[in-house]
């Protein structure tokens, strides 16, 4: 990211009590990149340490909580939220559920959700290694080193419709 002159920070989320800190970071970022599976250390058995699950076994619970909080706040400035993961169907189902919950078709494709105000865009990109599975388009499988260019283009797609009217 630094090579592309992008100021980026990485936050290693270790404990559930850090949710407010993460939320503050995400609120103040133009773009946030989240993994679907966020590993949080809890008082659980060692074999369960790699799971981001609620009591009912649902993965992605922390990411969903962050996203839902931001959506409910309805920011006035554009926010791009990238989910960069190896999970496929669960994340796509989540994007579909957002569309259903907000009773409007806000899914331009199976990998993107846009809020009614057009100020929040959630884009789904996949890590290398899932090629050939679930018919994921190759443009959605991004090498880590290609993330900056992808993010710049995706963020421009959010900002131009919102702020473009001001500069015309």
Tab-separated table of N, CA and C in Angstrom:
chain	number	residue	atom	x	y	z
A	1	UNK	N	0.823	-1.200	0.000
A	1	UNK	CA	0.000	0.000	0.000
A	1	UNK	C	0.865	1.261	0.000
A	2	UNK	N	1.928	1.254	0.784
A	2	UNK	CA	2.814	2.421	0.825
A	2	UNK	C	3.419	2.700	-0.545
A	3	UNK	N	3.727	1.646	-1.311
A	3	UNK	CA	4.282	1.829	-2.643
A	3	UNK	C	3.311	2.563	-3.566
A	4	UNK	N	2.031	2.519	-3.270
A	4	UNK	CA	1.001	3.211	-4.055
A	4	UNK	C	0.588	4.525	-3.384
A	5	UNK	N	1.382	4.980	-2.392
A	5	UNK	CA	1.099	6.206	-1.643
A	5	UNK	C	-0.247	6.164	-0.936
A	6	UNK	N	-0.586	5.000	-0.436
A	6	UNK	CA	-1.831	4.836	0.317
A	6	UNK	C	-1.478	4.652	1.779
A	7	UNK	N	-2.034	5.520	2.613
A	7	UNK	CA	-1.837	5.415	4.045
A	7	UNK	C	-2.734	4.297	4.556
A	8	UNK	N	-2.135	3.266	5.098
A	8	UNK	CA	-2.910	2.114	5.559
A	8	UNK	C	-2.459	1.730	6.956
A	9	UNK	N	-3.387	1.205	7.711
A	9	UNK	CA	-3.031	0.688	9.027
A	9	UNK	C	-3.596	-0.721	9.142
A	10	UNK	N	-2.944	-1.503	9.939
A	10	UNK	CA	-3.364	-2.874	10.184
A	10	UNK	C	-3.658	-2.984	11.663
A	11	UNK	N	-4.782	-3.578	11.978
A	11	UNK	CA	-5.148	-3.731	13.380
A	11	UNK	C	-5.380	-5.202	13.641
A	12	UNK	N	-4.611	-5.760	14.538
A	12	UNK	CA	-4.773	-7.154	14.914
A	12	UNK	C	-5.761	-7.214	16.065
A	13	UNK	N	-6.940	-7.661	15.755
A	13	UNK	CA	-8.034	-7.722	16.716
A	13	UNK	C	-7.895	-9.012	17.497
A	14	UNK	N	-7.606	-8.886	18.794
A	14	UNK	CA	-7.334	-10.065	19.609
A	14	UNK	C	-8.436	-10.394	20.605
A	15	UNK	N	-9.175	-9.388	21.052
A	15	UNK	CA	-10.159	-9.607	22.112
A	15	UNK	C	-11.494	-8.970	21.760
A	16	UNK	N	-12.559	-9.563	22.254
A	16	UNK	CA	-13.899	-9.038	21.965
A	16	UNK	C	-14.074	-7.603	22.458
A	17	UNK	N	-13.445	-7.243	23.545
A	17	UNK	CA	-13.629	-5.903	24.103
A	17	UNK	C	-13.051	-4.820	23.206
A	18	UNK	N	-12.299	-5.182	22.175
A	18	UNK	CA	-11.713	-4.206	21.250
A	18	UNK	C	-12.679	-3.783	20.148
A	19	UNK	N	-13.901	-4.282	20.157
A	19	UNK	CA	-14.863	-3.960	19.108
A	19	UNK	C	-15.014	-2.459	18.919
A	20	UNK	N	-15.135	-1.696	19.989
A	20	UNK	CA	-15.309	-0.241	19.865
A	20	UNK	C	-14.108	0.417	19.195
A	21	UNK	N	-12.905	-0.078	19.476
A	21	UNK	CA	-11.711	0.464	18.823
A	21	UNK	C	-11.744	0.196	17.322
A	22	UNK	N	-12.103	-1.008	16.955
A	22	UNK	CA	-12.193	-1.356	15.537
A	22	UNK	C	-13.268	-0.514	14.866
A	23	UNK	N	-14.406	-0.368	15.518
A	23	UNK	CA	-15.496	0.427	14.962
A	23	UNK	C	-15.057	1.871	14.735
A	24	UNK	N	-14.319	2.446	15.668
A	24	UNK	CA	-13.805	3.814	15.492
A	24	UNK	C	-12.895	3.911	14.275
A	25	UNK	N	-12.029	2.924	14.101
A	25	UNK	CA	-11.151	2.920	12.927
A	25	UNK	C	-11.961	2.846	11.641
A	26	UNK	N	-12.908	1.932	11.596
A	26	UNK	CA	-13.702	1.747	10.387
A	26	UNK	C	-14.544	2.989	10.098
A	27	UNK	N	-15.081	3.622	11.136
A	27	UNK	CA	-15.865	4.852	10.947
A	27	UNK	C	-15.026	5.967	10.330
A	28	UNK	N	-13.750	6.004	10.656
A	28	UNK	CA	-12.888	7.094	10.204
A	28	UNK	C	-12.124	6.796	8.929
A	29	UNK	N	-12.270	5.606	8.398
A	29	UNK	CA	-11.580	5.233	7.161
A	29	UNK	C	-12.496	5.435	5.967
A	30	UNK	N	-11.916	5.848	4.865
A	30	UNK	CA	-12.662	5.873	3.610
A	30	UNK	C	-12.896	4.451	3.129
A	31	UNK	N	-11.888	3.601	3.336
A	31	UNK	CA	-11.946	2.205	2.914
A	31	UNK	C	-11.481	1.338	4.073
A	32	UNK	N	-12.213	0.275	4.331
A	32	UNK	CA	-11.798	-0.710	5.326
A	32	UNK	C	-11.825	-2.080	4.678
A	33	UNK	N	-10.797	-2.848	4.946
A	33	UNK	CA	-10.710	-4.210	4.425
A	33	UNK	C	-10.874	-5.147	5.611
A	34	UNK	N	-11.877	-6.001	5.515
A	34	UNK	CA	-12.180	-6.934	6.598
A	34	UNK	C	-12.115	-8.359	6.084
A	35	UNK	N	-11.662	-9.244	6.921
A	35	UNK	CA	-11.743	-10.661	6.601
A	35	UNK	C	-13.083	-11.143	7.150
A	36	UNK	N	-13.673	-12.117	6.507
A	36	UNK	CA	-14.944	-12.660	6.993
A	36	UNK	C	-14.726	-13.396	8.295
A	37	UNK	N	-13.621	-14.101	8.367
A	37	UNK	CA	-13.301	-14.888	9.561
A	37	UNK	C	-12.305	-14.098	10.395
A	38	UNK	N	-12.777	-13.483	11.451
A	38	UNK	CA	-11.916	-12.734	12.359
A	38	UNK	C	-11.693	-13.606	13.587
A	39	UNK	N	-10.434	-13.884	13.868
A	39	UNK	CA	-10.096	-14.769	14.967
A	39	UNK	C	-9.973	-13.943	16.245
A	40	UNK	N	-10.817	-14.242	17.200
A	40	UNK	CA	-10.823	-13.563	18.494
A	40	UNK	C	-10.524	-14.595	19.564
A	41	UNK	N	-9.604	-14.281	20.443
A	41	UNK	CA	-9.307	-15.207	21.528
A	41	UNK	C	-10.368	-15.077	22.601
A	42	UNK	N	-10.934	-16.214	22.936
A	42	UNK	CA	-11.951	-16.285	23.977
A	42	UNK	C	-11.568	-17.390	24.939
A	43	UNK	N	-12.357	-17.543	25.939
A	43	UNK	CA	-12.198	-18.653	26.854
A	43	UNK	C	-12.904	-19.859	26.240
A	44	UNK	N	-12.255	-20.473	25.242
A	44	UNK	CA	-12.831	-21.633	24.567
A	44	UNK	C	-11.794	-22.734	24.490
A	45	UNK	N	-12.260	-23.900	24.155
A	45	UNK	CA	-11.352	-25.023	24.003
A	45	UNK	C	-10.359	-24.738	22.888
A	46	UNK	N	-9.163	-25.273	22.989
A	46	UNK	CA	-8.116	-24.989	22.017
A	46	UNK	C	-8.513	-25.352	20.595
A	47	UNK	N	-9.265	-26.421	20.405
A	47	UNK	CA	-9.649	-26.812	19.045
A	47	UNK	C	-10.626	-25.825	18.424
A	48	UNK	N	-11.247	-24.942	19.216
A	48	UNK	CA	-12.184	-23.955	18.700
A	48	UNK	C	-11.547	-22.577	18.513
A	49	UNK	N	-10.252	-22.453	18.754
A	49	UNK	CA	-9.604	-21.148	18.708
A	49	UNK	C	-9.597	-20.526	17.317
A	50	UNK	N	-9.728	-21.315	16.262
A	50	UNK	CA	-9.662	-20.743	14.921
A	50	UNK	C	-11.035	-20.413	14.362
A	51	UNK	N	-12.048	-20.405	15.180
A	51	UNK	CA	-13.402	-20.170	14.689
A	51	UNK	C	-13.903	-18.790	15.081
A	52	UNK	N	-14.513	-18.105	14.132
A	52	UNK	CA	-15.219	-16.848	14.385
A	52	UNK	C	-16.688	-17.221	14.361
A	53	UNK	N	-17.167	-17.709	15.480
A	53	UNK	CA	-18.526	-18.237	15.517
A	53	UNK	C	-19.261	-17.715	16.741
A	54	UNK	N	-20.535	-17.487	16.561
A	54	UNK	CA	-21.388	-17.207	17.696
A	54	UNK	C	-21.787	-18.552	18.285
A	55	UNK	N	-22.588	-18.530	19.310
A	55	UNK	CA	-23.003	-19.772	19.948
A	55	UNK	C	-23.736	-20.709	19.002
A	56	UNK	N	-24.372	-20.181	17.967
A	56	UNK	CA	-25.103	-21.042	17.045
A	56	UNK	C	-24.240	-21.499	15.866
A	57	UNK	N	-22.927	-21.261	15.912
A	57	UNK	CA	-22.026	-21.759	14.890
A	57	UNK	C	-21.890	-20.868	13.671
A	58	UNK	N	-22.391	-19.678	13.705
A	58	UNK	CA	-22.372	-18.776	12.555
A	58	UNK	C	-20.999	-18.135	12.403
A	59	UNK	N	-20.428	-18.222	11.189
A	59	UNK	CA	-19.144	-17.585	10.914
A	59	UNK	C	-19.384	-16.140	10.494
A	60	UNK	N	-18.368	-15.328	10.602
A	60	UNK	CA	-18.468	-13.945	10.160
A	60	UNK	C	-19.196	-13.037	11.134
A	61	UNK	N	-19.409	-13.477	12.343
A	61	UNK	CA	-20.215	-12.708	13.298
A	61	UNK	C	-19.638	-11.320	13.573
A	62	UNK	N	-18.333	-11.209	13.754
A	62	UNK	CA	-17.731	-9.913	14.077
A	62	UNK	C	-17.762	-8.973	12.874
A	63	UNK	N	-17.501	-9.517	11.704
A	63	UNK	CA	-17.548	-8.699	10.496
A	63	UNK	C	-18.964	-8.200	10.263
A	64	UNK	N	-19.955	-9.067	10.419
A	64	UNK	CA	-21.355	-8.657	10.242
A	64	UNK	C	-21.734	-7.565	11.239
A	65	UNK	N	-21.282	-7.713	12.467
A	65	UNK	CA	-21.615	-6.713	13.494
A	65	UNK	C	-21.033	-5.346	13.116
A	66	UNK	N	-19.791	-5.319	12.637
A	66	UNK	CA	-19.179	-4.059	12.198
A	66	UNK	C	-19.955	-3.460	11.025
A	67	UNK	N	-20.229	-4.285	10.033
A	67	UNK	CA	-20.937	-3.800	8.855
A	67	UNK	C	-22.327	-3.293	9.209
A	68	UNK	N	-23.045	-4.048	10.014
A	68	UNK	CA	-24.405	-3.662	10.367
A	68	UNK	C	-24.415	-2.352	11.145
A	69	UNK	N	-23.459	-2.169	12.042
A	69	UNK	CA	-23.379	-0.920	12.801
A	69	UNK	C	-23.183	0.262	11.863
A	70	UNK	N	-22.277	0.122	10.901
A	70	UNK	CA	-22.041	1.212	9.948
A	70	UNK	C	-23.253	1.479	9.068
A	71	UNK	N	-23.897	0.435	8.613
A	71	UNK	CA	-25.091	0.604	7.780
A	71	UNK	C	-26.179	1.322	8.559
A	72	UNK	N	-26.375	0.948	9.798
A	72	UNK	CA	-27.404	1.576	10.632
A	72	UNK	C	-27.104	3.046	10.899
A	73	UNK	N	-25.830	3.407	10.963
A	73	UNK	CA	-25.444	4.805	11.213
A	73	UNK	C	-25.656	5.698	9.995
A	74	UNK	N	-25.748	5.134	8.819
A	74	UNK	CA	-25.960	5.868	7.574
A	74	UNK	C	-25.013	7.069	7.448
A	75	UNK	N	-23.730	6.795	7.233
A	75	UNK	CA	-22.777	7.907	7.116
A	75	UNK	C	-23.111	8.808	5.932
A	76	UNK	N	-22.760	10.083	6.065
A	76	UNK	CA	-23.038	11.058	5.003
A	76	UNK	C	-21.929	11.102	3.964
A	77	UNK	N	-20.803	10.511	4.273
A	77	UNK	CA	-19.686	10.487	3.332
A	77	UNK	C	-19.474	9.050	2.862
A	78	UNK	N	-18.968	8.880	1.654
A	78	UNK	CA	-18.811	7.534	1.105
A	78	UNK	C	-17.859	6.655	1.912
A	79	UNK	N	-18.248	5.408	2.058
A	79	UNK	CA	-17.425	4.399	2.720
A	79	UNK	C	-17.417	3.155	1.845
A	80	UNK	N	-16.230	2.643	1.604
A	80	UNK	CA	-16.083	1.390	0.890
A	80	UNK	C	-15.622	0.349	1.899
A	81	UNK	N	-16.361	-0.722	1.983
A	81	UNK	CA	-16.041	-1.813	2.890
A	81	UNK	C	-15.745	-3.043	2.037
A	82	UNK	N	-14.522	-3.490	2.117
A	82	UNK	CA	-14.074	-4.635	1.332
A	82	UNK	C	-14.065	-5.855	2.242
A	83	UNK	N	-14.681	-6.922	1.800
A	83	UNK	CA	-14.534	-8.205	2.486
A	83	UNK	C	-13.566	-9.006	1.623
A	84	UNK	N	-12.411	-9.307	2.190
A	84	UNK	CA	-11.344	-10.028	1.487
A	84	UNK	C	-11.183	-11.362	2.194
A	85	UNK	N	-11.610	-12.421	1.536
A	85	UNK	CA	-11.771	-13.681	2.245
A	85	UNK	C	-11.614	-14.873	1.326
A	86	UNK	N	-11.660	-16.042	1.911
A	86	UNK	CA	-11.728	-17.301	1.168
A	86	UNK	C	-13.138	-17.886	1.241
A	87	UNK	N	-13.974	-17.313	2.081
A	87	UNK	CA	-15.361	-17.763	2.203
A	87	UNK	C	-16.117	-17.294	0.970
A	88	UNK	N	-17.063	-18.054	0.497
A	88	UNK	CA	-17.777	-17.649	-0.709
A	88	UNK	C	-19.269	-17.550	-0.450
A	89	UNK	N	-19.931	-18.678	-0.323
A	89	UNK	CA	-21.392	-18.666	-0.269
A	89	UNK	C	-21.933	-17.951	0.956
A	90	UNK	N	-21.269	-18.081	2.098
A	90	UNK	CA	-21.762	-17.407	3.302
A	90	UNK	C	-21.785	-15.893	3.132
A	91	UNK	N	-20.749	-15.349	2.522
A	91	UNK	CA	-20.670	-13.903	2.348
A	91	UNK	C	-21.681	-13.444	1.302
A	92	UNK	N	-21.835	-14.203	0.233
A	92	UNK	CA	-22.836	-13.857	-0.774
A	92	UNK	C	-24.240	-13.909	-0.169
A	93	UNK	N	-24.498	-14.896	0.668
A	93	UNK	CA	-25.805	-14.974	1.339
A	93	UNK	C	-26.019	-13.770	2.246
A	94	UNK	N	-24.953	-13.316	2.899
A	94	UNK	CA	-25.066	-12.134	3.748
A	94	UNK	C	-25.429	-10.901	2.916
A	95	UNK	N	-24.767	-10.721	1.781
A	95	UNK	CA	-25.092	-9.580	0.918
A	95	UNK	C	-26.548	-9.654	0.452
A	96	UNK	N	-27.028	-10.835	0.116
A	96	UNK	CA	-28.434	-11.008	-0.270
A	96	UNK	C	-29.363	-10.651	0.880
A	97	UNK	N	-28.993	-11.063	2.093
A	97	UNK	CA	-29.849	-10.752	3.244
A	97	UNK	C	-29.905	-9.251	3.501
A	98	UNK	N	-28.817	-8.530	3.247
A	98	UNK	CA	-28.838	-7.069	3.383
A	98	UNK	C	-29.844	-6.475	2.409
A	99	UNK	N	-29.841	-6.958	1.200
A	99	UNK	CA	-30.763	-6.460	0.196
A	99	UNK	C	-32.203	-6.716	0.614
A	100	UNK	N	-32.476	-7.906	1.128
A	100	UNK	CA	-33.829	-8.244	1.576
A	100	UNK	C	-34.239	-7.400	2.776
A	101	UNK	N	-33.321	-7.209	3.720
A	101	UNK	CA	-33.633	-6.450	4.937
A	101	UNK	C	-33.957	-4.994	4.629
A	102	UNK	N	-33.289	-4.439	3.645
A	102	UNK	CA	-33.507	-3.041	3.310
A	102	UNK	C	-34.506	-2.874	2.169
A	103	UNK	N	-35.202	-3.961	1.846
A	103	UNK	CA	-36.318	-4.011	0.895
A	103	UNK	C	-36.084	-3.233	-0.402
A	104	UNK	N	-34.888	-3.344	-0.898
A	104	UNK	CA	-34.569	-2.720	-2.171
A	104	UNK	C	-33.490	-3.555	-2.826
A	105	UNK	N	-33.528	-3.659	-4.102
A	105	UNK	CA	-32.511	-4.445	-4.793
A	105	UNK	C	-31.231	-3.621	-4.881
A	106	UNK	N	-30.348	-3.841	-3.950
A	106	UNK	CA	-29.090	-3.106	-3.895
A	106	UNK	C	-27.914	-4.003	-4.235
A	107	UNK	N	-28.156	-5.020	-5.058
A	107	UNK	CA	-27.108	-5.939	-5.465
A	107	UNK	C	-26.852	-5.791	-6.962
A	108	UNK	N	-25.902	-4.931	-7.344
A	108	UNK	CA	-25.595	-4.808	-8.767
A	108	UNK	C	-25.080	-6.122	-9.349
A	109	UNK	N	-24.461	-6.942	-8.493
A	109	UNK	CA	-24.003	-8.272	-8.879
A	109	UNK	C	-23.915	-9.102	-7.604
A	110	UNK	N	-23.493	-10.331	-7.715
A	110	UNK	CA	-23.444	-11.231	-6.559
A	110	UNK	C	-22.294	-10.917	-5.604
A	111	UNK	N	-21.491	-9.904	-5.919
A	111	UNK	CA	-20.302	-9.603	-5.124
A	111	UNK	C	-20.278	-8.176	-4.592
A	112	UNK	N	-21.384	-7.478	-4.713
A	112	UNK	CA	-21.435	-6.072	-4.311
A	112	UNK	C	-22.794	-5.747	-3.701
A	113	UNK	N	-22.786	-4.901	-2.659
A	113	UNK	CA	-24.019	-4.364	-2.094
A	113	UNK	C	-23.815	-2.865	-1.939
A	114	UNK	N	-24.822	-2.080	-2.299
A	114	UNK	CA	-24.742	-0.621	-2.196
A	114	UNK	C	-25.934	-0.139	-1.382
A	115	UNK	N	-25.676	0.739	-0.407
A	115	UNK	CA	-26.754	1.241	0.444
A	115	UNK	C	-27.704	2.132	-0.357
A	116	UNK	N	-28.879	2.311	0.194
A	116	UNK	CA	-29.902	3.143	-0.456
A	116	UNK	C	-29.369	4.550	-0.710
A	117	UNK	N	-28.601	5.094	0.235
A	117	UNK	CA	-28.044	6.447	0.092
A	117	UNK	C	-26.855	6.480	-0.863
A	118	UNK	N	-26.378	5.331	-1.256
A	118	UNK	CA	-25.214	5.172	-2.137
A	118	UNK	C	-23.907	5.571	-1.444
A	119	UNK	N	-23.941	5.769	-0.125
A	119	UNK	CA	-22.741	6.151	0.614
A	119	UNK	C	-21.975	4.956	1.168
A	120	UNK	N	-22.577	3.786	1.173
A	120	UNK	CA	-21.868	2.597	1.637
A	120	UNK	C	-21.882	1.572	0.524
A	121	UNK	N	-20.700	1.090	0.222
A	121	UNK	CA	-20.577	0.008	-0.747
A	121	UNK	C	-19.789	-1.109	-0.085
A	122	UNK	N	-20.328	-2.303	-0.143
A	122	UNK	CA	-19.632	-3.485	0.345
A	122	UNK	C	-19.246	-4.300	-0.885
A	123	UNK	N	-17.953	-4.517	-1.043
A	123	UNK	CA	-17.444	-5.298	-2.171
A	123	UNK	C	-16.765	-6.549	-1.654
A	124	UNK	N	-17.011	-7.616	-2.345
A	124	UNK	CA	-16.477	-8.913	-1.965
A	124	UNK	C	-15.371	-9.319	-2.934
A	125	UNK	N	-14.188	-9.572	-2.387
A	125	UNK	CA	-13.057	-10.061	-3.167
A	125	UNK	C	-12.489	-11.289	-2.462
A	126	UNK	N	-11.907	-12.158	-3.256
A	126	UNK	CA	-11.427	-13.416	-2.712
A	126	UNK	C	-9.920	-13.521	-2.804
A	127	UNK	N	-9.360	-14.215	-1.819
A	127	UNK	CA	-7.929	-14.473	-1.782
A	127	UNK	C	-7.592	-15.547	-2.806
A	128	UNK	N	-6.343	-15.552	-3.205
A	128	UNK	CA	-5.890	-16.582	-4.145
A	128	UNK	C	-6.108	-17.966	-3.536
A	129	UNK	N	-6.273	-18.942	-4.424
A	129	UNK	CA	-6.420	-20.311	-3.961
A	129	UNK	C	-7.818	-20.871	-4.160
A	130	UNK	N	-8.768	-20.008	-4.526
A	130	UNK	CA	-10.125	-20.515	-4.731
A	130	UNK	C	-10.469	-20.611	-6.213
A	131	UNK	N	-9.479	-20.405	-7.061
A	131	UNK	CA	-9.701	-20.468	-8.498
A	131	UNK	C	-10.390	-21.782	-8.860
A	132	UNK	N	-11.400	-21.678	-9.730
A	132	UNK	CA	-12.095	-22.867	-10.189
A	132	UNK	C	-13.182	-23.377	-9.267
A	133	UNK	N	-13.422	-22.698	-8.148
A	133	UNK	CA	-14.487	-23.130	-7.244
A	133	UNK	C	-15.632	-22.130	-7.287
A	134	UNK	N	-16.819	-22.604	-7.154
A	134	UNK	CA	-18.031	-21.787	-7.048
A	134	UNK	C	-18.219	-20.805	-8.197
A	135	UNK	N	-17.562	-21.028	-9.326
A	135	UNK	CA	-17.710	-20.158	-10.496
A	135	UNK	C	-17.451	-18.688	-10.190
A	136	UNK	N	-16.486	-18.412	-9.338
A	136	UNK	CA	-16.127	-17.036	-9.003
A	136	UNK	C	-15.396	-16.417	-10.190
A	137	UNK	N	-15.845	-15.242	-10.647
A	137	UNK	CA	-15.146	-14.582	-11.758
A	137	UNK	C	-13.696	-14.264	-11.385
A	138	UNK	N	-12.793	-14.418	-12.344
A	138	UNK	CA	-11.372	-14.201	-12.067
A	138	UNK	C	-11.081	-12.788	-11.584
A	139	UNK	N	-11.881	-11.801	-12.003
A	139	UNK	CA	-11.623	-10.428	-11.551
A	139	UNK	C	-11.953	-10.225	-10.071
A	140	UNK	N	-12.605	-11.193	-9.452
A	140	UNK	CA	-12.911	-11.125	-8.021
A	140	UNK	C	-11.867	-11.834	-7.170
A	141	UNK	N	-10.938	-12.531	-7.801
A	141	UNK	CA	-9.846	-13.189	-7.082
A	141	UNK	C	-8.634	-12.281	-7.221
A	142	UNK	N	-8.214	-11.704	-6.108
A	142	UNK	CA	-7.193	-10.655	-6.126
A	142	UNK	C	-5.963	-11.095	-5.327
A	143	UNK	N	-4.808	-10.953	-5.949
A	143	UNK	CA	-3.560	-11.161	-5.221
A	143	UNK	C	-3.421	-10.024	-4.215
A	144	UNK	N	-2.812	-10.308	-3.099
A	144	UNK	CA	-2.640	-9.288	-2.065
A	144	UNK	C	-1.977	-8.042	-2.628
A	145	UNK	N	-0.941	-8.222	-3.453
A	145	UNK	CA	-0.217	-7.066	-3.992
A	145	UNK	C	-1.048	-6.266	-4.990
A	146	UNK	N	-2.144	-6.827	-5.483
A	146	UNK	CA	-3.031	-6.113	-6.407
A	146	UNK	C	-4.191	-5.405	-5.701
A	147	UNK	N	-4.286	-5.580	-4.393
A	147	UNK	CA	-5.374	-4.930	-3.645
A	147	UNK	C	-5.384	-3.410	-3.786
A	148	UNK	N	-4.257	-2.700	-3.681
A	148	UNK	CA	-4.319	-1.232	-3.778
A	148	UNK	C	-4.986	-0.727	-5.056
A	149	UNK	N	-4.596	-1.255	-6.205
A	149	UNK	CA	-5.186	-0.794	-7.468
A	149	UNK	C	-6.678	-1.118	-7.523
A	150	UNK	N	-7.045	-2.283	-7.036
A	150	UNK	CA	-8.453	-2.681	-7.010
A	150	UNK	C	-9.256	-1.756	-6.111
A	151	UNK	N	-8.705	-1.425	-4.971
A	151	UNK	CA	-9.398	-0.562	-4.014
A	151	UNK	C	-9.568	0.848	-4.575
A	152	UNK	N	-8.539	1.372	-5.212
A	152	UNK	CA	-8.628	2.722	-5.786
A	152	UNK	C	-9.764	2.793	-6.802
A	153	UNK	N	-9.836	1.827	-7.684
A	153	UNK	CA	-10.896	1.806	-8.694
A	153	UNK	C	-12.267	1.658	-8.031
A	154	UNK	N	-12.377	0.752	-7.081
A	154	UNK	CA	-13.652	0.508	-6.412
A	154	UNK	C	-14.104	1.742	-5.624
A	155	UNK	N	-13.172	2.405	-4.961
A	155	UNK	CA	-13.529	3.602	-4.197
A	155	UNK	C	-13.955	4.743	-5.118
A	156	UNK	N	-13.299	4.873	-6.256
A	156	UNK	CA	-13.704	5.900	-7.226
A	156	UNK	C	-15.142	5.666	-7.675
A	157	UNK	N	-15.532	4.409	-7.825
A	157	UNK	CA	-16.911	4.085	-8.204
A	157	UNK	C	-17.911	4.516	-7.140
A	158	UNK	N	-17.468	4.624	-5.889
A	158	UNK	CA	-18.338	5.075	-4.798
A	158	UNK	C	-18.367	6.595	-4.739
A	159	UNK	N	-17.212	7.217	-4.830
A	159	UNK	CA	-17.084	8.657	-4.622
A	159	UNK	C	-17.652	9.472	-5.781
A	160	UNK	N	-17.394	9.073	-6.998
A	160	UNK	CA	-17.817	9.871	-8.151
A	160	UNK	C	-19.328	10.085	-8.194
A	161	UNK	N	-20.169	9.053	-8.007
A	161	UNK	CA	-21.615	9.320	-8.031
A	161	UNK	C	-22.074	10.234	-6.889
A	162	UNK	N	-21.442	10.129	-5.727
A	162	UNK	CA	-21.863	10.930	-4.569
A	162	UNK	C	-21.377	12.361	-4.691
A	163	UNK	N	-20.099	12.563	-5.036
A	163	UNK	CA	-19.535	13.900	-5.059
A	163	UNK	C	-19.441	14.491	-6.450
A	164	UNK	N	-19.639	13.702	-7.473
A	164	UNK	CA	-19.546	14.174	-8.841
A	164	UNK	C	-20.487	15.314	-9.140
A	165	UNK	N	-21.670	15.299	-8.524
A	165	UNK	CA	-22.667	16.365	-8.729
A	165	UNK	C	-22.157	17.718	-8.268
A	166	UNK	N	-21.327	17.723	-7.226
A	166	UNK	CA	-20.811	18.962	-6.660
A	166	UNK	C	-19.882	19.674	-7.650
A	167	UNK	N	-19.108	18.897	-8.410
A	167	UNK	CA	-18.073	19.458	-9.268
A	167	UNK	C	-18.542	19.693	-10.695
A	168	UNK	N	-19.787	19.430	-10.992
A	168	UNK	CA	-20.299	19.663	-12.358
A	168	UNK	C	-20.837	21.032	-12.527
